Coordinates of C-alpha atoms in Angstrom, one line a residue:
X1 CA -43.7 49.1 156.8
X2 CA -42.1 45.8 157.7
X3 CA -39.8 46.1 154.7
X4 CA -38.8 49.6 155.6
X5 CA -38.1 48.6 159.2
X6 CA -36.0 45.7 158.0
X7 CA -34.0 47.9 155.7
X8 CA -33.4 50.4 158.5
X9 CA -32.4 47.6 160.9
X10 CA -30.0 46.2 158.3
X11 CA -28.3 49.6 157.9
X12 CA -28.1 50.1 161.7
X13 CA -26.5 46.7 162.1
X14 CA -23.9 47.1 159.3
X15 CA -22.7 50.7 159.9
X16 CA -19.4 51.0 161.6
X17 CA -20.6 53.2 164.5
X18 CA -17.2 54.0 166.1
X19 CA -16.0 55.3 162.7
X20 CA -19.1 57.5 162.4
X21 CA -18.8 58.7 166.0
X22 CA -15.1 59.8 165.4
X23 CA -16.0 61.6 162.2
X24 CA -19.0 63.3 163.9
X25 CA -16.8 64.5 166.8
X26 CA -14.3 66.0 164.4
X27 CA -16.9 67.7 162.4
X28 CA -18.6 69.3 165.4
X29 CA -15.4 70.4 167.0
X30 CA -14.3 71.8 163.6
X31 CA -17.5 73.8 163.2
X32 CA -17.1 75.3 166.7
X33 CA -13.4 76.1 166.2
X34 CA -13.9 77.6 162.8
X35 CA -16.8 79.8 164.0
X36 CA -14.6 81.1 166.8
X37 CA -11.6 81.6 164.5
X38 CA -13.6 83.7 162.0
X39 CA -15.6 85.7 164.5
X40 CA -13.2 88.6 164.5
X41 CA -13.9 89.1 160.8
X42 CA -17.3 90.6 161.7
X43 CA -19.2 88.3 159.4
X44 CA -18.7 84.7 160.7
X45 CA -22.1 83.6 159.3
X46 CA -20.7 83.9 155.8
X47 CA -18.1 81.3 156.6
X48 CA -20.5 79.1 158.4
X49 CA -23.0 79.0 155.6
X50 CA -20.4 77.8 153.2
X51 CA -19.0 75.2 155.7
X52 CA -22.5 73.9 156.5
X53 CA -23.4 73.8 152.8
X54 CA -20.3 71.7 152.2
X55 CA -21.1 69.5 155.1
X56 CA -24.6 68.9 153.8
X57 CA -23.3 68.0 150.4
X58 CA -20.7 65.8 151.9
X59 CA -23.3 63.9 154.0
X60 CA -25.4 63.3 150.9
X61 CA -22.3 62.0 149.0
X62 CA -21.3 59.8 152.0
X63 CA -24.8 58.2 152.1
X64 CA -24.6 57.6 148.3
X65 CA -21.2 56.1 148.5
X66 CA -22.2 53.9 151.4
X67 CA -25.2 52.6 149.3
X68 CA -23.1 52.2 146.2
X69 CA -21.2 48.9 145.8
X70 CA -17.6 49.9 145.7
X71 CA -16.9 46.9 143.5
X72 CA -18.1 48.8 140.4
X73 CA -14.7 50.6 140.4
X74 CA -12.8 47.3 140.4
X75 CA -12.9 46.8 136.7
X76 CA -12.1 50.4 135.7
X77 CA -8.9 51.4 137.6
X78 CA -7.6 53.3 134.6
X79 CA -10.9 55.3 134.3
X80 CA -10.7 56.2 138.0
X81 CA -7.0 57.2 137.7
X82 CA -7.8 59.3 134.6
X83 CA -10.4 61.2 136.6
X84 CA -7.8 62.2 139.1
X85 CA -5.4 63.3 136.3
X86 CA -8.1 65.2 134.5
X87 CA -9.0 67.1 137.6
X88 CA -5.4 68.1 138.2
X89 CA -4.9 69.1 134.5
X90 CA -8.1 71.2 134.6
X91 CA -7.0 73.2 137.6
X92 CA -3.7 74.0 135.9
X93 CA -5.6 75.2 132.8
X94 CA -8.4 77.2 134.3
X95 CA -7.7 77.3 138.1
X96 CA -7.5 80.5 140.1
X97 CA -4.3 81.4 141.8
X98 CA -4.7 82.0 145.5
X99 CA -1.8 82.6 147.9
X100 CA 0.6 81.9 145.1
X101 CA -0.8 78.5 144.2
X102 CA -3.1 77.6 141.3
X103 CA -5.0 75.0 143.3
X104 CA -8.7 76.1 143.0
X105 CA -11.4 75.9 140.3
X106 CA -14.0 78.7 140.9
X107 CA -17.5 78.0 139.6
X108 CA -19.6 80.9 140.7
X109 CA -20.2 80.5 144.5
X110 CA -18.4 77.1 144.5
X111 CA -14.7 76.6 144.8
X112 CA -13.2 73.2 144.3
X113 CA -9.7 71.9 145.2
X114 CA -9.1 69.0 142.7
X115 CA -6.2 67.6 144.7
X116 CA -8.6 66.3 147.3
X117 CA -10.5 64.4 144.7
X118 CA -7.3 63.2 142.9
X119 CA -5.9 61.6 146.1
X120 CA -9.0 59.5 146.8
X121 CA -9.2 58.5 143.1
X122 CA -5.6 57.5 143.3
X123 CA -6.3 55.2 146.3
X124 CA -9.1 53.5 144.5
X125 CA -7.1 53.2 141.3
X126 CA -4.0 51.6 142.8
X127 CA -6.3 49.2 144.8
X128 CA -7.7 48.1 141.5
X129 CA -4.2 47.7 139.9
X130 CA -2.9 45.7 142.9
X131 CA -6.0 43.5 143.2
X132 CA -4.3 40.3 142.1
X133 CA -2.7 37.2 143.5
X134 CA 0.3 37.8 145.7
X135 CA 2.6 35.6 143.5
X136 CA 2.0 38.0 140.6
X137 CA 3.3 40.9 142.7
X138 CA 6.8 39.5 143.3
X139 CA 8.3 41.5 140.4
X140 CA 9.8 44.9 141.1
X141 CA 8.0 46.2 138.1
X142 CA 4.9 46.6 140.2
X143 CA 6.7 48.9 142.6
X144 CA 8.0 51.0 139.7
X145 CA 4.5 51.0 138.1
X146 CA 2.7 52.3 141.2
X147 CA 5.3 54.9 141.9
X148 CA 5.2 56.0 138.3
X149 CA 1.4 56.5 138.6
X150 CA 1.9 58.5 141.8
X151 CA 4.8 60.4 140.3
X152 CA 2.6 61.8 137.5
X153 CA 0.0 63.1 139.9
X154 CA 2.7 64.5 142.2
X155 CA 4.4 66.4 139.3
X156 CA 1.0 67.9 138.3
X157 CA 0.4 69.0 141.9
X158 CA 3.9 70.5 142.2
X159 CA 3.2 72.6 139.1
X160 CA 0.4 74.4 141.0
X161 CA 2.7 74.6 143.1
X162 CA 1.3 72.8 146.2
X163 CA 4.0 70.8 148.0
X164 CA 1.7 69.7 150.9
X165 CA -0.6 68.1 148.4
X166 CA 2.0 65.6 147.4
X167 CA 3.2 64.4 150.8
X168 CA 0.6 61.8 151.4
X169 CA 1.3 59.9 148.2
X170 CA 4.5 58.2 149.5
X171 CA 2.9 56.7 152.6
X172 CA -0.2 55.7 150.7
X173 CA 1.8 53.8 148.0
X174 CA 4.2 52.2 150.5
X175 CA 1.3 51.0 152.7
X176 CA -0.8 49.7 149.9
X177 CA 2.1 47.9 148.3
X178 CA 2.9 46.2 151.6
X179 CA -0.7 45.0 152.2
X180 CA -0.9 43.9 148.6
X181 CA 1.9 41.4 149.2
X182 CA 4.9 43.1 147.5
X183 CA 8.2 41.8 149.0
X184 CA 9.3 44.0 151.9
X185 CA 12.9 44.1 150.6
X186 CA 11.6 46.2 147.7
X187 CA 9.9 48.6 150.0
X188 CA 12.9 48.9 152.2
X189 CA 14.9 49.8 149.1
X190 CA 12.4 52.5 148.2
X191 CA 12.5 53.8 151.8
X192 CA 16.3 53.9 151.8
X193 CA 16.2 55.8 148.4
X194 CA 13.7 58.4 149.7
X195 CA 15.7 58.9 152.9
X196 CA 18.9 59.6 151.1
X197 CA 17.4 61.6 148.1
X198 CA 15.4 63.8 150.5
X199 CA 17.8 63.9 153.5
X200 CA 20.8 65.2 151.7
X201 CA 19.0 68.3 150.2
X202 CA 17.4 69.0 153.6
X203 CA 20.9 69.0 155.3
X204 CA 22.3 71.0 152.4
X205 CA 19.5 73.6 152.8
X206 CA 19.8 73.8 156.6
X207 CA 23.6 74.3 156.7
X208 CA 23.8 76.5 153.6
X209 CA 21.6 79.0 155.3
X210 CA 23.5 78.6 158.6
X211 CA 27.1 78.1 157.3
X212 CA 28.6 78.8 160.8
X213 CA 27.4 75.4 161.9
X214 CA 28.8 73.6 158.9
X215 CA 32.4 74.0 159.8
X216 CA 31.9 72.3 163.1
X217 CA 30.5 69.1 161.5
X218 CA 33.0 67.8 159.0
X219 CA 31.1 64.6 158.3
X220 CA 27.9 66.5 157.7
X221 CA 29.8 68.9 155.5
X222 CA 30.9 66.0 153.3
X223 CA 27.3 64.8 152.9
X224 CA 26.1 68.4 152.1
X225 CA 28.7 68.9 149.4
X226 CA 27.7 65.5 147.8
X227 CA 24.4 67.1 146.8
X228 CA 26.0 70.1 145.1
X229 CA 29.3 68.9 143.8
X230 CA 30.0 66.0 141.4
X231 CA 33.4 65.1 142.9
X232 CA 31.9 64.9 146.4
X233 CA 29.1 62.8 145.1
X234 CA 31.5 60.3 143.5
X235 CA 33.6 60.2 146.7
X236 CA 30.4 59.5 148.7
X237 CA 29.3 56.7 146.3
X238 CA 32.8 55.1 146.5
X239 CA 32.8 55.2 150.3
X240 CA 29.3 53.8 150.7
X241 CA 29.8 51.1 148.2
X242 CA 33.0 50.0 150.0
X243 CA 31.1 50.0 153.3
X244 CA 28.1 48.0 151.9
X245 CA 30.3 45.3 150.3
X246 CA 32.6 45.3 153.4
X247 CA 29.5 44.7 155.6
X248 CA 28.3 41.9 153.2
X249 CA 31.8 40.2 153.3
X250 CA 31.9 40.5 157.1
X251 CA 28.4 38.9 157.4
X252 CA 29.4 36.0 155.2
X253 CA 32.4 35.4 157.5
X254 CA 29.9 35.2 160.3
X255 CA 28.1 32.5 158.2
X256 CA 25.1 34.8 157.5
X257 CA 24.4 33.9 153.9
X258 CA 23.2 36.9 151.8
X259 CA 23.1 36.7 148.0
X260 CA 25.7 39.0 146.3
X261 CA 22.8 40.7 144.5
X262 CA 21.7 42.4 147.8
X263 CA 24.8 44.6 148.2
X264 CA 24.9 45.2 144.4
X265 CA 21.3 46.4 144.4
X266 CA 21.8 48.5 147.6
X267 CA 24.8 50.2 145.9
X268 CA 22.8 51.0 142.8
X269 CA 20.0 52.4 144.9
X270 CA 22.5 54.6 146.8
X271 CA 23.9 55.9 143.5
X272 CA 20.4 56.7 142.2
X273 CA 19.6 58.4 145.5
X274 CA 22.6 60.7 145.4
X275 CA 21.9 61.5 141.7
X276 CA 18.2 62.3 142.6
X277 CA 19.4 64.4 145.6
X278 CA 21.6 66.4 143.3
X279 CA 18.5 67.1 141.1
X280 CA 16.3 67.9 144.1
X281 CA 18.8 70.3 145.4
X282 CA 18.5 72.5 142.4
X283 CA 14.7 72.3 142.4
X284 CA 14.2 73.6 146.0
X285 CA 12.8 77.1 145.9
X286 CA 13.9 79.8 148.3
X287 CA 10.7 79.9 150.3
X288 CA 10.8 76.1 150.6
X289 CA 14.4 76.4 151.9
X290 CA 13.2 78.8 154.6
X291 CA 10.4 76.5 155.6
X292 CA 12.9 73.7 156.1
X293 CA 15.2 75.8 158.2
X294 CA 12.3 77.3 160.2
X295 CA 11.0 73.8 161.0
X296 CA 14.5 72.8 162.4
X297 CA 15.1 76.2 164.0
X298 CA 12.0 78.5 164.3
X299 CA 14.1 81.3 165.8
X300 CA 16.0 81.6 162.5
X301 CA 13.5 84.0 161.1
X302 CA 11.0 84.9 163.8
X303 CA 9.3 87.7 161.9
X304 CA 9.2 86.0 158.6
X305 CA 9.0 82.3 157.8
X306 CA 9.2 81.3 161.5
X307 CA 6.3 83.6 162.5
X308 CA 3.6 81.0 161.9
X309 CA 5.2 78.3 164.0
X310 CA 6.1 80.6 166.9
X311 CA 2.6 82.1 167.1
X312 CA 1.1 78.6 166.9
X313 CA 3.3 77.3 169.8
X314 CA 2.4 80.3 171.9
X315 CA -1.3 79.8 171.3
X316 CA -1.3 76.1 172.2
X317 CA 1.0 76.6 175.2
X318 CA -1.2 79.4 176.6
X319 CA -4.3 77.3 176.4
X320 CA -3.3 75.1 179.3
X321 CA -5.4 72.1 180.4
X322 CA -8.9 73.6 180.1
X323 CA -8.3 76.4 177.6
X324 CA -9.1 80.1 177.7
X325 CA -12.7 79.6 176.5
X326 CA -14.4 80.2 173.2
X327 CA -13.8 83.6 171.7
X328 CA -11.3 84.3 174.5
X329 CA -8.0 83.2 172.9
X330 CA -5.7 86.2 172.6
X331 CA -3.6 84.8 169.7
X332 CA -6.8 83.8 167.8
X333 CA -9.1 86.7 168.5
X334 CA -6.4 89.5 168.2
X335 CA -5.1 88.2 164.9
X336 CA -1.6 87.0 165.9
X337 CA -2.3 83.5 164.6
X338 CA -2.2 83.3 160.8
X339 CA -4.5 81.0 158.7
X340 CA -6.3 80.2 161.9
X341 CA -9.4 78.8 160.3
X342 CA -7.6 76.5 157.9
X343 CA -4.0 75.3 158.4
X344 CA -3.7 76.3 162.1
X345 CA -7.2 75.4 163.3
X346 CA -5.7 72.9 165.8
X347 CA -3.9 75.9 167.4
X348 CA -7.3 77.5 168.0
X349 CA -8.6 74.3 169.6
X350 CA -5.5 74.1 171.8
X351 CA -5.7 77.8 172.9
X352 CA -9.5 78.1 173.4
X353 CA -10.6 74.6 174.3
X354 CA -7.4 73.4 176.0
X355 CA -5.5 70.2 176.2
X356 CA -8.7 68.2 176.9
X357 CA -10.3 68.9 173.6
X358 CA -7.0 68.8 171.7
X359 CA -6.6 65.3 173.1
X360 CA -10.2 64.4 172.0
X361 CA -9.4 65.4 168.5
X362 CA -6.2 63.3 168.4
X363 CA -8.1 60.4 169.9
X364 CA -10.9 60.7 167.3
X365 CA -8.3 60.5 164.5
X366 CA -6.7 57.5 166.1
X367 CA -10.2 55.8 166.1
X368 CA -10.7 56.7 162.5
X369 CA -7.4 55.1 161.4
X370 CA -8.0 52.1 163.7
X371 CA -11.5 51.5 162.3
X372 CA -10.2 51.8 158.7
X373 CA -7.6 49.1 159.4
X374 CA -10.1 46.9 161.2
X375 CA -12.4 47.1 158.2
X376 CA -9.3 46.3 156.0
X377 CA -8.5 43.2 158.0
X378 CA -12.1 41.9 158.2
X379 CA -12.8 42.4 154.5
X380 CA -12.6 39.2 152.5
X381 CA -12.0 41.1 149.3
X382 CA -8.4 42.3 148.5
X383 CA -9.7 45.3 146.6
X384 CA -11.8 46.5 149.5
X385 CA -8.8 45.8 151.9
X386 CA -6.5 48.1 149.9
X387 CA -9.1 50.8 149.6
X388 CA -9.6 50.8 153.4
X389 CA -5.8 50.7 154.0
X390 CA -5.2 53.6 151.6
X391 CA -8.0 55.8 153.2
X392 CA -6.8 55.0 156.7
X393 CA -3.3 56.0 155.7
X394 CA -4.5 59.2 154.1
X395 CA -6.4 60.3 157.2
X396 CA -3.6 59.3 159.6
X397 CA -0.9 61.0 157.6
X398 CA -2.8 64.2 157.0
X399 CA -3.6 64.5 160.8
X400 CA 0.0 63.7 161.7
X401 CA 1.4 66.3 159.3
X402 CA -1.1 69.1 160.3
X403 CA -0.9 68.5 164.1
X404 CA 2.9 68.1 163.9
X405 CA 3.1 71.3 161.9
X406 CA 1.2 73.5 164.4
X407 CA 3.3 72.0 167.3
X408 CA 6.5 72.8 165.5
X409 CA 7.4 69.2 165.0
X410 CA 6.9 69.2 161.2
X411 CA 7.5 71.8 158.5
X412 CA 4.7 74.2 157.4
X413 CA 3.4 72.6 154.2
X414 CA -0.2 73.7 154.0
X415 CA -1.8 70.3 154.8
X416 CA -5.3 70.8 156.1
X417 CA -6.7 68.9 159.1
X418 CA -9.4 66.5 157.7
X419 CA -13.0 67.2 158.9
X420 CA -11.8 70.1 161.1
X421 CA -10.2 72.8 158.8
X422 CA -12.4 75.3 157.0
X423 CA -12.9 74.4 153.4
X424 CA -15.6 72.8 151.4
X425 CA -13.4 70.5 149.4
X426 CA -11.7 69.2 152.6
X427 CA -15.0 68.3 154.2
X428 CA -16.7 66.8 151.1
X429 CA -13.6 64.6 150.3
X430 CA -13.3 63.4 153.9
X431 CA -17.0 62.4 154.0
X432 CA -16.7 60.8 150.6
X433 CA -13.8 58.7 152.0
X434 CA -15.9 57.7 155.0
X435 CA -18.7 56.6 152.6
X436 CA -16.2 54.4 150.8
X437 CA -15.1 52.9 154.1
X438 CA -18.7 52.2 155.0
X439 CA -19.4 50.7 151.6
X440 CA -16.5 48.3 152.1
X441 CA -17.6 47.6 155.7
X442 CA -21.2 46.8 154.5
X443 CA -20.0 44.1 152.1
X444 CA -16.9 42.8 153.9
X445 CA -18.2 39.2 154.1
X446 CA -19.8 39.1 150.7
X447 CA -16.8 38.9 148.4

């Protein structure tokens, strides 16, 4: 009896209670919102049985992960990474296509979305690869190595195709590389590369579908043409290289010493960015183009691609401060709001529970991310630090993308709201990640 009491007291003392409280609030609010969202279907109990079953399984996995020493993954990063790759290859081979994407593996009554497992496996794997002395990470090859690992998984996810499943990889890799001790100049170069390679196709898409605006912006027109025309791309590279070296020469005249390699590397990154932008421009599909334009201008296609965002904004705006009450939201209950129990669950919260509970959800996510980074800073082990940082970044980015999407601040990409959206894989993977965080927290002073 004494031993059992001491074990319980030990667990109680070592659990991160703010983290658990935030996760509990999100799960409870999610269950209530999902029940209200599916009630017009006439059979809400069917959805709730599945969600509660996933929640029960997730809680068991969370307890097991908390008990398990996360250090066992440290020596086998390739095995963990291979698990993620295997899950993504399997869904491409035997997965069921739903809503145009082959993202699910159906096993009788169970449906599994492997991308949720692959992302967490990726976090653990790169934590293992980067768990080395900071002096060993000064080479740029580590940046290329980590981005190559992420790139393989992203390509497999895009083949489903599931664009939203790839978006968290960039922030996770950048954050983990930074906390691992990779020189910030490398990360700034990667950020610059991504901004140019992604920014030019977005501008090209937006103005190609609204050409009347292009003639009024000659500078933008020049950048747009650089993505689709070889001559314009060469002109852009020549101009930016001249500006970069001109700025370097001017700074040297001001006695600000910068090695000549810096402008050279920046020019090479710019060239690679423009080349990548040219490739990306030809890979963007028509429906992805419409999503980009709708994000920037929802009124462009109010009855088509812009319908989701407009209905979501109406739902959240009509909820006011206290909301319309459960089962009383007109956009939710009358079927105007699409995908209301999954991608747009936050709109249901905003309409029926109001600004107060929407703010509670945002605050709970802020606490989740805060506690993940607190655990990361208090952990004496670099491997544990990187796991906590990666999971915190994953939670924060997914919440940011989903909430931004329903508010019309981000494009519609199909990113679910962790803990809250309907879906067994989302709930189980989120609780698995919480278990990993608790495992790191339990042993933060041991290693």
